[in-house]
JSON list of C-alpha atoms in Angstrom, two decimals:
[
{"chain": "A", "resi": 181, "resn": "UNK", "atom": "CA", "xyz": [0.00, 0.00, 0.00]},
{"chain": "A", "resi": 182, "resn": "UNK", "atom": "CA", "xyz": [2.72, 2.38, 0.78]},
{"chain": "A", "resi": 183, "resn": "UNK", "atom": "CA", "xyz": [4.21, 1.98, -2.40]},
{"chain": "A", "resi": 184, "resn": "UNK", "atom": "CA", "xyz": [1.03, 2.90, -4.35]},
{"chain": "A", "resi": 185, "resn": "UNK", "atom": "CA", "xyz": [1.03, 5.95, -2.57]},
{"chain": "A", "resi": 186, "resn": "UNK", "atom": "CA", "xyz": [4.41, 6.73, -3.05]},
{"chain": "A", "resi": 187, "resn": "UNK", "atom": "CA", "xyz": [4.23, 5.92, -6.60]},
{"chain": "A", "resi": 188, "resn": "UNK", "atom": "CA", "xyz": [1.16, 8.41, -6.79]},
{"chain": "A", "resi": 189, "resn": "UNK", "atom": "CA", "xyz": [2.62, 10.99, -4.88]},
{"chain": "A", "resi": 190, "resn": "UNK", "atom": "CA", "xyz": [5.94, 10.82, -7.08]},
{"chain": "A", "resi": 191, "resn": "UNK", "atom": "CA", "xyz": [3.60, 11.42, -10.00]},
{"chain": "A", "resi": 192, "resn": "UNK", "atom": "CA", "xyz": [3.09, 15.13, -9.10]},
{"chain": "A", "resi": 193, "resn": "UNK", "atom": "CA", "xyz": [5.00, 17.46, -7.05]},
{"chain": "A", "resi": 194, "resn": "UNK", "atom": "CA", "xyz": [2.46, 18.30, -4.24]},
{"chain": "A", "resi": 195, "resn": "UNK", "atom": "CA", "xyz": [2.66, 19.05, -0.66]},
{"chain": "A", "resi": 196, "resn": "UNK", "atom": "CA", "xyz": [0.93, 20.27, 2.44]},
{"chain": "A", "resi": 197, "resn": "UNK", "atom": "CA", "xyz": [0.93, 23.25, 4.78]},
{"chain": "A", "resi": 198, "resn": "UNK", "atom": "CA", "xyz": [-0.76, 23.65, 8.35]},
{"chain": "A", "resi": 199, "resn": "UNK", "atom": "CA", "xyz": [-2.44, 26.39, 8.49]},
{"chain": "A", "resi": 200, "resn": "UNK", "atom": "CA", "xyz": [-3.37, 27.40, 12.01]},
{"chain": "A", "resi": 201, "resn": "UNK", "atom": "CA", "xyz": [-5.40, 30.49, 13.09]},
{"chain": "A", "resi": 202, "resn": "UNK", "atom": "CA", "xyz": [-8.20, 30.70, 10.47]},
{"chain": "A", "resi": 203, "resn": "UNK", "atom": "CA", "xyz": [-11.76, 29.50, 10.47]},
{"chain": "A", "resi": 204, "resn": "UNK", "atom": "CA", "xyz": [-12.61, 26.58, 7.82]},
{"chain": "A", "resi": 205, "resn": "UNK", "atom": "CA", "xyz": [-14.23, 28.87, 5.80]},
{"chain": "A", "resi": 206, "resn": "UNK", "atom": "CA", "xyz": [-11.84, 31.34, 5.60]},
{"chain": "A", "resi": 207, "resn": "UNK", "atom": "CA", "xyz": [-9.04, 28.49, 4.80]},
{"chain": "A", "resi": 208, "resn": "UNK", "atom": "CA", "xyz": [-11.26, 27.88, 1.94]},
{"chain": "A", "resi": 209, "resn": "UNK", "atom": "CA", "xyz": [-10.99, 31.02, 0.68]},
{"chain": "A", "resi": 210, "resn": "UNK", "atom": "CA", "xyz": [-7.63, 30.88, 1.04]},
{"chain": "A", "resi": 211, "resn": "UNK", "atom": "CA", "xyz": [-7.48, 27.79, -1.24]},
{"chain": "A", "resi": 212, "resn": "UNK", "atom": "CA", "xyz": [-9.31, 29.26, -3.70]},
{"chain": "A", "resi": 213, "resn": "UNK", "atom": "CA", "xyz": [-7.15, 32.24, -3.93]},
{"chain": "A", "resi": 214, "resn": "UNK", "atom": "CA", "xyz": [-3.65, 30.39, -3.71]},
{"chain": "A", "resi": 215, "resn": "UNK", "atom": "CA", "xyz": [-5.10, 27.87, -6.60]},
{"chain": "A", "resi": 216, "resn": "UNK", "atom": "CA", "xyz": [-6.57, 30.83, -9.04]},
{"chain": "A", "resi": 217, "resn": "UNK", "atom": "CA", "xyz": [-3.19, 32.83, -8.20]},
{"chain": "A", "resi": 218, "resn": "UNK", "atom": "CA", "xyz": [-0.86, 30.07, -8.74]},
{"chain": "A", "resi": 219, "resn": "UNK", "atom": "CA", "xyz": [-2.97, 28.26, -11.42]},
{"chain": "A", "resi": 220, "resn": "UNK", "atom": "CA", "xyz": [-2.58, 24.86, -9.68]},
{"chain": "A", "resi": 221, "resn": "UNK", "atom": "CA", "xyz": [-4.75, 22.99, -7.44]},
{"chain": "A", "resi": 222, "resn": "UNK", "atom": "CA", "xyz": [-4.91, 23.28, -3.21]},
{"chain": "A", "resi": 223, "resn": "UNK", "atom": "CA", "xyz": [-7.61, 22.15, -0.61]},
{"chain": "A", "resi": 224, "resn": "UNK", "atom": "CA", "xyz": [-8.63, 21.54, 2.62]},
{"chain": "A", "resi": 225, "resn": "UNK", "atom": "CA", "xyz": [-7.02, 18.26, 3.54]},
{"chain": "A", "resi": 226, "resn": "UNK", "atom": "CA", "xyz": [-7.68, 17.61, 7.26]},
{"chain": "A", "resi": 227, "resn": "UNK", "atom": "CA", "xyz": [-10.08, 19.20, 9.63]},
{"chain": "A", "resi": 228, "resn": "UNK", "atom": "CA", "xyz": [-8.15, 18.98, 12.81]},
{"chain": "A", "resi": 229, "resn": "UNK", "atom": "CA", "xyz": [-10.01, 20.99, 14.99]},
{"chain": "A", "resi": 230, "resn": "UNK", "atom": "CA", "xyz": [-11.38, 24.79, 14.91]},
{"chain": "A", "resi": 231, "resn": "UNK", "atom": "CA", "xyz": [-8.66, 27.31, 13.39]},
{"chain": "A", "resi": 232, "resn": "UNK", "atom": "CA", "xyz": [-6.36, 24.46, 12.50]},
{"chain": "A", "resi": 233, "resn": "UNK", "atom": "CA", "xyz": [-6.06, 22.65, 8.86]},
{"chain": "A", "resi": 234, "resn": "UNK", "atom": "CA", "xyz": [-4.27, 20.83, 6.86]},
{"chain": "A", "resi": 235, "resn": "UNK", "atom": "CA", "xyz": [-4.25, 21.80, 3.10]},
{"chain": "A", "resi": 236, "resn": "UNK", "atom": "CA", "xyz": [-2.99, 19.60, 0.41]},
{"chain": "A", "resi": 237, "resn": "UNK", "atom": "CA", "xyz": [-2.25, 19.95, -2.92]},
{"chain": "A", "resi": 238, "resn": "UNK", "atom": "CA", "xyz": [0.08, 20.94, -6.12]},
{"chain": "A", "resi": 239, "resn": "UNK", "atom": "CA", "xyz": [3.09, 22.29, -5.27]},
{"chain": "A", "resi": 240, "resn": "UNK", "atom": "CA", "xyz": [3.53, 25.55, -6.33]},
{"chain": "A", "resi": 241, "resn": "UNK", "atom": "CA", "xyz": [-0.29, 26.39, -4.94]},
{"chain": "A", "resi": 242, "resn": "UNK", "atom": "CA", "xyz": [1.09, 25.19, -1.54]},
{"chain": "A", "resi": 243, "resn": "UNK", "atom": "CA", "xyz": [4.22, 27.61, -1.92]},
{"chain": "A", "resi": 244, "resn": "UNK", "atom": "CA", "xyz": [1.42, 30.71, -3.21]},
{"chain": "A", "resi": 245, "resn": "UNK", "atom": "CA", "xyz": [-0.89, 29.45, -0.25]},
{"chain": "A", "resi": 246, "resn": "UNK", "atom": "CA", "xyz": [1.96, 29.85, 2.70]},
{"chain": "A", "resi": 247, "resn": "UNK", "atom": "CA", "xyz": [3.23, 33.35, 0.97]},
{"chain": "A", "resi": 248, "resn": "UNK", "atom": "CA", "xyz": [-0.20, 34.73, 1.59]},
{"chain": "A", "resi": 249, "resn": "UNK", "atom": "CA", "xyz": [-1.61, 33.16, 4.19]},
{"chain": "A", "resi": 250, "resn": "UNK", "atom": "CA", "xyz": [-0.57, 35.62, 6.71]},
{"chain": "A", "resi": 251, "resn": "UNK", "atom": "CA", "xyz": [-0.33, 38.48, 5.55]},
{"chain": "A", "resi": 252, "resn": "UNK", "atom": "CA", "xyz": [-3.39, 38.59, 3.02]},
{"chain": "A", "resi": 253, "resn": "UNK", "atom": "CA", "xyz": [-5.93, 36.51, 5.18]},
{"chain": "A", "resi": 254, "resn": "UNK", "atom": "CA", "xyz": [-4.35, 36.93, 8.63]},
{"chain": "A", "resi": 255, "resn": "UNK", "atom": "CA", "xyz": [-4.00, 33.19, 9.71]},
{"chain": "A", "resi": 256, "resn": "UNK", "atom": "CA", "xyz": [-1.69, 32.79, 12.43]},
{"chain": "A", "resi": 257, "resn": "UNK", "atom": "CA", "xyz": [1.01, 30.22, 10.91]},
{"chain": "A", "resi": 258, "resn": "UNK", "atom": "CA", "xyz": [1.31, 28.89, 7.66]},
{"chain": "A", "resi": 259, "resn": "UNK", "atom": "CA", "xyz": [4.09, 26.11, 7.69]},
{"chain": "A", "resi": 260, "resn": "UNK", "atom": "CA", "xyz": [5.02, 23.61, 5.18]},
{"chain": "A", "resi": 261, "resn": "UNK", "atom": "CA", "xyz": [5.15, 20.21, 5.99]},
{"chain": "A", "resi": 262, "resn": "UNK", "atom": "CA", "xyz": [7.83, 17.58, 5.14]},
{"chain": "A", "resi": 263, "resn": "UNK", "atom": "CA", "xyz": [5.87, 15.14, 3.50]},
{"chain": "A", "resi": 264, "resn": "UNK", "atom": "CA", "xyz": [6.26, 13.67, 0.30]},
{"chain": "A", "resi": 265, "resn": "UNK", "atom": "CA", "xyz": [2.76, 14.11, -1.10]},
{"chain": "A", "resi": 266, "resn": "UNK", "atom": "CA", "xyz": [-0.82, 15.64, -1.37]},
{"chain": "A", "resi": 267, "resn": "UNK", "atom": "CA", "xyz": [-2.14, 13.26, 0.88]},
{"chain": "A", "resi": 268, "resn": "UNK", "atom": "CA", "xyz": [-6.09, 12.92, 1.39]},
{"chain": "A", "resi": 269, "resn": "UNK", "atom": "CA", "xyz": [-6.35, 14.54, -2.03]},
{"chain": "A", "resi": 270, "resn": "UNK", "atom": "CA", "xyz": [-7.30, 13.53, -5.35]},
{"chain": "A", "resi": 271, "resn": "UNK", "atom": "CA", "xyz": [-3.52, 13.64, -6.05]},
{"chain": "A", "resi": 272, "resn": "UNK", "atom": "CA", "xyz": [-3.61, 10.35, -4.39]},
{"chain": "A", "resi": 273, "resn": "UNK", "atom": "CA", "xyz": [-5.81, 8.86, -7.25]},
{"chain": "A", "resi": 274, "resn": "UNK", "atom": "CA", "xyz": [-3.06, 6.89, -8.83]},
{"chain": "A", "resi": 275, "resn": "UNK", "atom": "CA", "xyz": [-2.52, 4.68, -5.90]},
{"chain": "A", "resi": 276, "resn": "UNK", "atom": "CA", "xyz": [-6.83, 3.57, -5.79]},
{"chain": "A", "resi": 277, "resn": "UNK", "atom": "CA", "xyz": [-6.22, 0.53, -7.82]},
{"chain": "A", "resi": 278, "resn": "UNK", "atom": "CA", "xyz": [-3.72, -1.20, -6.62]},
{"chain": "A", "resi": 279, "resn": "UNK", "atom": "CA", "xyz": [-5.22, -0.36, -2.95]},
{"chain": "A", "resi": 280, "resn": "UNK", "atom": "CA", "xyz": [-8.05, -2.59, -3.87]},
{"chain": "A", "resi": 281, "resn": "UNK", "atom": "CA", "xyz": [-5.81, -5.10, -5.10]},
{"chain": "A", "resi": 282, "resn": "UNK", "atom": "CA", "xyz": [-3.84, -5.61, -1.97]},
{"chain": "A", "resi": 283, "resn": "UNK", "atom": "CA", "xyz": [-6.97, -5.44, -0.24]},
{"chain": "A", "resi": 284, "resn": "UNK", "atom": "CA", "xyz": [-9.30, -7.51, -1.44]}
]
């Protein structure tokens, strides 16, 4: 399974940020301007808990996401996460068929 994912992450260069401090419709928002600005793709990933999310996504629209996060929308932190994909994403597509595979 981890291999599939790998593979599909490998497949794109995407990422993830935290992004602490804003409500989730504001991080929304926030998507939609880092994806229109950047001209890639980036959502909400994770709903961790009230004024902190996980975004995932392409990743230059991460990079345009954490550059204006904070000053343009006021979040609190914006911080890029060492990870090796767009996890929870549709970036993680690739990776659905073998996933049945090795589990059925």
């Amino acid at each position: 399974m981890c291999e599939a994912m790998q593979a599909a992450a490998d497949a794109a260069a995407s990422g993830m940020v935290s992004v602490v401090g804003l409500d989730s419709e504001k991080t929304e928002q926030l998507c939609a301007t880092a994806s229109e600005l950047s001209g890639k793709r980036v959502q909400i990933a994770n709903y961790l808990c009230k004024g902190n999310y996980t975004v995932s996504g392409d990743k230059e629209a991460c990079a345009k996401l954490a550059e204006i996060a904070k000053p343009e929308f006021k979040a609190r932190m914006a911080v890029p996460l060492a990870v090796a994909g767009a996890f929870h994403t549709d970036f993680m597509a690739p990776a659905v068929e073998k996933l049945k595979e090795v589990l059925a």
